[in-house]
Amino acid sequence: MRVLTPAEVLFEGEAPPTVLPACDHYAGSEKLMLKSLALQQQLGPVFDVTLDCEDGAQVGREAEHAELVASLLGSEHDRFGRVGVRIHDFAHAHWRDDARLILRAAKRAPAYITLPKIRHVHDAAEMIAFIEATRRELGIAQPVPVQLLVETHGALTRVFELAALPGVEALSFGLMDFVSAHDGAIPDTAMRSPGQFDHPLVRRAKLEISAACHAFGKVPSHNVSTEVRDMSVVANDAQRARNEFGYTRMWSIHPAQIEAIVAAFAPRDEEIATATDILLGAQTAHWGPTRHGDTLHDRASYRYYWSVLRRAQATGRAVPQDAAPLFSKVSANG
């Protein structure tokens, strides 16, 4: 009989939750875009590059900036197909032109399109529908995933509805815009660590976004760390985002932050080894209950350990060769 993989048996016919590279690195100018893409070629697809049309474009030169972004997608600089774009927000006159120009001119569609400053569910739905219609009109074969930036009061109050929208693969928290939206009621210390993890209103926002994403199998993406010199601060921010708030992805705004973020989100070697042992034992037992050491396991814990191995792959960590049967369909007697 054929040996079943975790993806086939642990999610009851549903697709496993989305796993994306652990770091989302933003670049706005041509110089920084090329530098970021060169670093991605060096380190591999363990982080995404988001080419920024919102904050990166000069006023009045939005079309030229979108054309620059389009020229890099699918070029020799885009080796892995893990390059996304951020377009202008719904209230900006150029967002439709951003989407249309990029999808028409790029050699390869972006890995995702990020929509900033979402205020209402219907705004996000309209933008997603426009992107999908343009994709179909241009004959692009596959839908382009959308990531939503939650940085307004309106978005936070509807975060579960946003996470449920078809086409959305991730929600990102825009910390600084969110704090600023409170008109001084939240101190500026909440824009950086440790305040960003301690202020009750900011903690609530982070937790609501994370919970909504996990409820619908989407990726929660944590806000930036403003520290660009001391990478131990960045690493600690990433670890807290992961371990205390359930985030599986984090923004980067400086190339030096990327490796610190990826390392903080990666499982440790002993976690990978334990997950491999438990899942191979479960596979041998045809996914019935098993015992590992002095602990009993069933499908609930199997799903957790499968997430460890998927996270290891996404962060470029080595997975034991013994784990190969967990990722591919094989035949066996019995």
PDB file of N, CA, C and O in Angstrom, residues 210-257:
ATOM      1  N   SER A 210      -2.652  38.070  14.649  1.00  0.00           N
ATOM      2  CA  SER A 210      -2.122  36.712  14.655  1.00  0.00           C
ATOM      3  C   SER A 210      -3.241  35.690  14.766  1.00  0.00           C
ATOM      4  O   SER A 210      -3.280  34.691  14.041  1.00  0.00           O
ATOM      5  N   ALA A 211      -4.184  35.934  15.686  1.00  0.00           N
ATOM      6  CA  ALA A 211      -5.286  34.991  15.880  1.00  0.00           C
ATOM      7  C   ALA A 211      -6.132  34.864  14.627  1.00  0.00           C
ATOM      8  O   ALA A 211      -6.544  33.757  14.240  1.00  0.00           O
ATOM      9  N   ALA A 212      -6.411  35.986  13.965  1.00  0.00           N
ATOM     10  CA  ALA A 212      -7.210  35.949  12.737  1.00  0.00           C
ATOM     11  C   ALA A 212      -6.515  35.142  11.654  1.00  0.00           C
ATOM     12  O   ALA A 212      -7.145  34.347  10.940  1.00  0.00           O
ATOM     13  N   CYS A 213      -5.226  35.341  11.509  1.00  0.00           N
ATOM     14  CA  CYS A 213      -4.484  34.600  10.490  1.00  0.00           C
ATOM     15  C   CYS A 213      -4.520  33.101  10.755  1.00  0.00           C
ATOM     16  O   CYS A 213      -4.789  32.300   9.849  1.00  0.00           O
ATOM     17  N   HIS A 214      -4.262  32.703  11.974  1.00  0.00           N
ATOM     18  CA  HIS A 214      -4.238  31.274  12.283  1.00  0.00           C
ATOM     19  C   HIS A 214      -5.625  30.646  12.162  1.00  0.00           C
ATOM     20  O   HIS A 214      -5.743  29.466  11.830  1.00  0.00           O
ATOM     21  N   ALA A 215      -6.666  31.438  12.379  1.00  0.00           N
ATOM     22  CA  ALA A 215      -8.028  30.916  12.239  1.00  0.00           C
ATOM     23  C   ALA A 215      -8.350  30.553  10.799  1.00  0.00           C
ATOM     24  O   ALA A 215      -9.153  29.654  10.545  1.00  0.00           O
ATOM     25  N   PHE A 216      -7.707  31.228   9.840  1.00  0.00           N
ATOM     26  CA  PHE A 216      -8.023  31.012   8.426  1.00  0.00           C
ATOM     27  C   PHE A 216      -6.833  30.489   7.623  1.00  0.00           C
ATOM     28  O   PHE A 216      -6.857  30.517   6.394  1.00  0.00           O
ATOM     29  N   GLY A 217      -5.805  29.996   8.301  1.00  0.00           N
ATOM     30  CA  GLY A 217      -4.678  29.406   7.602  1.00  0.00           C
ATOM     31  C   GLY A 217      -3.832  30.400   6.831  1.00  0.00           C
ATOM     32  O   GLY A 217      -3.169  30.042   5.853  1.00  0.00           O
ATOM     33  N   LYS A 218      -3.828  31.674   7.278  1.00  0.00           N
ATOM     34  CA  LYS A 218      -3.034  32.715   6.628  1.00  0.00           C
ATOM     35  C   LYS A 218      -1.773  32.997   7.446  1.00  0.00           C
ATOM     36  O   LYS A 218      -1.635  32.542   8.578  1.00  0.00           O
ATOM     37  N   VAL A 219      -0.858  33.763   6.879  1.00  0.00           N
ATOM     38  CA  VAL A 219       0.430  34.030   7.518  1.00  0.00           C
ATOM     39  C   VAL A 219       0.384  35.372   8.244  1.00  0.00           C
ATOM     40  O   VAL A 219       0.135  36.407   7.623  1.00  0.00           O
ATOM     41  N   PRO A 220       0.648  35.406   9.559  1.00  0.00           N
ATOM     42  CA  PRO A 220       0.784  36.679  10.265  1.00  0.00           C
ATOM     43  C   PRO A 220       2.214  37.203  10.132  1.00  0.00           C
ATOM     44  O   PRO A 220       3.176  36.509  10.454  1.00  0.00           O
ATOM     45  N   SER A 221       2.329  38.430   9.640  1.00  0.00           N
ATOM     46  CA  SER A 221       3.643  39.024   9.381  1.00  0.00           C
ATOM     47  C   SER A 221       3.857  40.196  10.336  1.00  0.00           C
ATOM     48  O   SER A 221       3.079  41.156  10.349  1.00  0.00           O
ATOM     49  N   HIS A 222       4.910  40.110  11.133  1.00  0.00           N
ATOM     50  CA  HIS A 222       5.171  41.089  12.189  1.00  0.00           C
ATOM     51  C   HIS A 222       5.813  42.342  11.617  1.00  0.00           C
ATOM     52  O   HIS A 222       6.484  42.315  10.587  1.00  0.00           O
ATOM     53  N   ASN A 223       5.624  43.442  12.332  1.00  0.00           N
ATOM     54  CA  ASN A 223       6.161  44.738  11.917  1.00  0.00           C
ATOM     55  C   ASN A 223       7.681  44.779  11.991  1.00  0.00           C
ATOM     56  O   ASN A 223       8.336  43.884  12.534  1.00  0.00           O
ATOM     57  N   VAL A 224       8.233  45.858  11.490  1.00  0.00           N
ATOM     58  CA  VAL A 224       9.687  46.036  11.447  1.00  0.00           C
ATOM     59  C   VAL A 224      10.246  46.272  12.847  1.00  0.00           C
ATOM     60  O   VAL A 224       9.547  46.694  13.762  1.00  0.00           O
ATOM     61  N   SER A 225      11.528  46.032  12.962  1.00  0.00           N
ATOM     62  CA  SER A 225      12.323  46.517  14.090  1.00  0.00           C
ATOM     63  C   SER A 225      13.079  47.741  13.589  1.00  0.00           C
ATOM     64  O   SER A 225      13.707  47.703  12.527  1.00  0.00           O
ATOM     65  N   THR A 226      13.016  48.848  14.326  1.00  0.00           N
ATOM     66  CA  THR A 226      13.674  50.076  13.882  1.00  0.00           C
ATOM     67  C   THR A 226      15.169  50.083  14.174  1.00  0.00           C
ATOM     68  O   THR A 226      15.873  50.999  13.742  1.00  0.00           O
ATOM     69  N   GLU A 227      15.662  49.081  14.886  1.00  0.00           N
ATOM     70  CA  GLU A 227      17.085  48.992  15.216  1.00  0.00           C
ATOM     71  C   GLU A 227      17.867  48.511  13.996  1.00  0.00           C
ATOM     72  O   GLU A 227      17.541  47.473  13.403  1.00  0.00           O
ATOM     73  N   VAL A 228      18.903  49.270  13.593  1.00  0.00           N
ATOM     74  CA  VAL A 228      19.685  48.890  12.417  1.00  0.00           C
ATOM     75  C   VAL A 228      21.166  48.671  12.740  1.00  0.00           C
ATOM     76  O   VAL A 228      21.950  48.367  11.834  1.00  0.00           O
ATOM     77  N   ARG A 229      21.554  48.807  13.999  1.00  0.00           N
ATOM     78  CA  ARG A 229      22.952  48.591  14.370  1.00  0.00           C
ATOM     79  C   ARG A 229      23.135  47.330  15.212  1.00  0.00           C
ATOM     80  O   ARG A 229      23.995  46.502  14.923  1.00  0.00           O
ATOM     81  N   ASP A 230      22.341  47.175  16.235  1.00  0.00           N
ATOM     82  CA  ASP A 230      22.478  46.056  17.159  1.00  0.00           C
ATOM     83  C   ASP A 230      21.530  44.936  16.729  1.00  0.00           C
ATOM     84  O   ASP A 230      20.327  44.974  17.008  1.00  0.00           O
ATOM     85  N   MET A 231      22.083  43.922  16.075  1.00  0.00           N
ATOM     86  CA  MET A 231      21.242  42.857  15.539  1.00  0.00           C
ATOM     87  C   MET A 231      20.709  41.931  16.625  1.00  0.00           C
ATOM     88  O   MET A 231      19.772  41.171  16.392  1.00  0.00           O
ATOM     89  N   SER A 232      21.280  42.013  17.839  1.00  0.00           N
ATOM     90  CA  SER A 232      20.708  41.223  18.929  1.00  0.00           C
ATOM     91  C   SER A 232      19.322  41.752  19.300  1.00  0.00           C
ATOM     92  O   SER A 232      18.448  40.984  19.716  1.00  0.00           O
ATOM     93  N   VAL A 233      19.095  43.052  19.138  1.00  0.00           N
ATOM     94  CA  VAL A 233      17.772  43.630  19.377  1.00  0.00           C
ATOM     95  C   VAL A 233      16.785  43.114  18.336  1.00  0.00           C
ATOM     96  O   VAL A 233      15.657  42.724  18.652  1.00  0.00           O
ATOM     97  N   VAL A 234      17.209  43.090  17.086  1.00  0.00           N
ATOM     98  CA  VAL A 234      16.356  42.587  16.011  1.00  0.00           C
ATOM     99  C   VAL A 234      16.021  41.119  16.239  1.00  0.00           C
ATOM    100  O   VAL A 234      14.867  40.697  16.096  1.00  0.00           O
ATOM    101  N   ALA A 235      17.034  40.336  16.594  1.00  0.00           N
ATOM    102  CA  ALA A 235      16.808  38.909  16.849  1.00  0.00           C
ATOM    103  C   ALA A 235      15.839  38.706  18.001  1.00  0.00           C
ATOM    104  O   ALA A 235      14.948  37.837  17.940  1.00  0.00           O
ATOM    105  N   ASN A 236      15.984  39.511  19.043  1.00  0.00           N
ATOM    106  CA  ASN A 236      15.079  39.386  20.188  1.00  0.00           C
ATOM    107  C   ASN A 236      13.653  39.777  19.809  1.00  0.00           C
ATOM    108  O   ASN A 236      12.683  39.137  20.238  1.00  0.00           O
ATOM    109  N   ASP A 237      13.512  40.823  18.994  1.00  0.00           N
ATOM    110  CA  ASP A 237      12.184  41.204  18.504  1.00  0.00           C
ATOM    111  C   ASP A 237      11.548  40.050  17.735  1.00  0.00           C
ATOM    112  O   ASP A 237      10.359  39.743  17.910  1.00  0.00           O
ATOM    113  N   ALA A 238      12.325  39.421  16.865  1.00  0.00           N
ATOM    114  CA  ALA A 238      11.793  38.314  16.063  1.00  0.00           C
ATOM    115  C   ALA A 238      11.412  37.132  16.943  1.00  0.00           C
ATOM    116  O   ALA A 238      10.370  36.491  16.731  1.00  0.00           O
ATOM    117  N   GLN A 239      12.242  36.833  17.926  1.00  0.00           N
ATOM    118  CA  GLN A 239      11.944  35.716  18.828  1.00  0.00           C
ATOM    119  C   GLN A 239      10.677  35.970  19.631  1.00  0.00           C
ATOM    120  O   GLN A 239       9.840  35.077  19.798  1.00  0.00           O
ATOM    121  N   ARG A 240      10.497  37.208  20.105  1.00  0.00           N
ATOM    122  CA  ARG A 240       9.286  37.525  20.863  1.00  0.00           C
ATOM    123  C   ARG A 240       8.053  37.470  19.956  1.00  0.00           C
ATOM    124  O   ARG A 240       6.988  36.994  20.372  1.00  0.00           O
ATOM    125  N   ALA A 241       8.204  37.983  18.742  1.00  0.00           N
ATOM    126  CA  ALA A 241       7.086  37.938  17.797  1.00  0.00           C
ATOM    127  C   ALA A 241       6.658  36.503  17.534  1.00  0.00           C
ATOM    128  O   ALA A 241       5.461  36.186  17.491  1.00  0.00           O
ATOM    129  N   ARG A 242       7.641  35.630  17.387  1.00  0.00           N
ATOM    130  CA  ARG A 242       7.361  34.218  17.110  1.00  0.00           C
ATOM    131  C   ARG A 242       6.816  33.488  18.349  1.00  0.00           C
ATOM    132  O   ARG A 242       5.763  32.850  18.296  1.00  0.00           O
ATOM    133  N   ASN A 243       7.518  33.593  19.445  1.00  0.00           N
ATOM    134  CA  ASN A 243       7.230  32.749  20.610  1.00  0.00           C
ATOM    135  C   ASN A 243       6.090  33.267  21.479  1.00  0.00           C
ATOM    136  O   ASN A 243       5.380  32.477  22.102  1.00  0.00           O
ATOM    137  N   GLU A 244       5.906  34.585  21.543  1.00  0.00           N
ATOM    138  CA  GLU A 244       4.878  35.151  22.411  1.00  0.00           C
ATOM    139  C   GLU A 244       3.602  35.546  21.674  1.00  0.00           C
ATOM    140  O   GLU A 244       2.524  35.567  22.269  1.00  0.00           O
ATOM    141  N   PHE A 245       3.728  35.841  20.368  1.00  0.00           N
ATOM    142  CA  PHE A 245       2.583  36.374  19.640  1.00  0.00           C
ATOM    143  C   PHE A 245       2.173  35.519  18.436  1.00  0.00           C
ATOM    144  O   PHE A 245       1.190  35.835  17.764  1.00  0.00           O
ATOM    145  N   GLY A 246       2.907  34.463  18.156  1.00  0.00           N
ATOM    146  CA  GLY A 246       2.497  33.526  17.121  1.00  0.00           C
ATOM    147  C   GLY A 246       2.741  33.968  15.698  1.00  0.00           C
ATOM    148  O   GLY A 246       2.120  33.442  14.765  1.00  0.00           O
ATOM    149  N   TYR A 247       3.644  34.919  15.481  1.00  0.00           N
ATOM    150  CA  TYR A 247       3.952  35.367  14.117  1.00  0.00           C
ATOM    151  C   TYR A 247       4.939  34.404  13.461  1.00  0.00           C
ATOM    152  O   TYR A 247       5.827  33.863  14.126  1.00  0.00           O
ATOM    153  N   THR A 248       4.779  34.220  12.172  1.00  0.00           N
ATOM    154  CA  THR A 248       5.656  33.307  11.433  1.00  0.00           C
ATOM    155  C   THR A 248       6.447  34.019  10.340  1.00  0.00           C
ATOM    156  O   THR A 248       7.119  33.369   9.537  1.00  0.00           O
ATOM    157  N   ARG A 249       6.387  35.328  10.333  1.00  0.00           N
ATOM    158  CA  ARG A 249       7.060  36.128   9.310  1.00  0.00           C
ATOM    159  C   ARG A 249       7.253  37.525   9.886  1.00  0.00           C
ATOM    160  O   ARG A 249       6.496  37.968  10.742  1.00  0.00           O
ATOM    161  N   MET A 250       8.286  38.228   9.393  1.00  0.00           N
ATOM    162  CA  MET A 250       8.581  39.562   9.930  1.00  0.00           C
ATOM    163  C   MET A 250       9.208  40.420   8.852  1.00  0.00           C
ATOM    164  O   MET A 250       9.973  39.942   8.016  1.00  0.00           O
ATOM    165  N   TRP A 251       8.900  41.705   8.890  1.00  0.00           N
ATOM    166  CA  TRP A 251       9.481  42.654   7.950  1.00  0.00           C
ATOM    167  C   TRP A 251      10.939  42.943   8.278  1.00  0.00           C
ATOM    168  O   TRP A 251      11.370  42.871   9.432  1.00  0.00           O
ATOM    169  N   SER A 252      11.658  43.339   7.242  1.00  0.00           N
ATOM    170  CA  SER A 252      13.014  43.874   7.384  1.00  0.00           C
ATOM    171  C   SER A 252      13.094  45.169   6.582  1.00  0.00           C
ATOM    172  O   SER A 252      12.546  45.260   5.480  1.00  0.00           O
ATOM    173  N   ILE A 253      13.785  46.169   7.151  1.00  0.00           N
ATOM    174  CA  ILE A 253      13.981  47.427   6.421  1.00  0.00           C
ATOM    175  C   ILE A 253      15.464  47.736   6.219  1.00  0.00           C
ATOM    176  O   ILE A 253      15.808  48.795   5.696  1.00  0.00           O
ATOM    177  N   HIS A 254      16.335  46.813   6.641  1.00  0.00           N
ATOM    178  CA  HIS A 254      17.778  46.987   6.442  1.00  0.00           C
ATOM    179  C   HIS A 254      18.371  45.619   6.148  1.00  0.00           C
ATOM    180  O   HIS A 254      18.023  44.635   6.818  1.00  0.00           O
ATOM    181  N   PRO A 255      19.257  45.525   5.157  1.00  0.00           N
ATOM    182  CA  PRO A 255      19.801  44.203   4.800  1.00  0.00           C
ATOM    183  C   PRO A 255      20.420  43.455   5.963  1.00  0.00           C
ATOM    184  O   PRO A 255      20.359  42.209   6.011  1.00  0.00           O
ATOM    185  N   ALA A 256      21.017  44.173   6.926  1.00  0.00           N
ATOM    186  CA  ALA A 256      21.652  43.509   8.060  1.00  0.00           C
ATOM    187  C   ALA A 256      20.645  42.777   8.931  1.00  0.00           C
ATOM    188  O   ALA A 256      21.008  41.875   9.694  1.00  0.00           O
ATOM    189  N   GLN A 257      19.371  43.152   8.856  1.00  0.00           N
ATOM    190  CA  GLN A 257      18.353  42.523   9.693  1.00  0.00           C
ATOM    191  C   GLN A 257      17.934  41.147   9.182  1.00  0.00           C
ATOM    192  O   GLN A 257      17.400  40.335   9.943  1.00  0.00           O
TER     193      GLN A 257
END
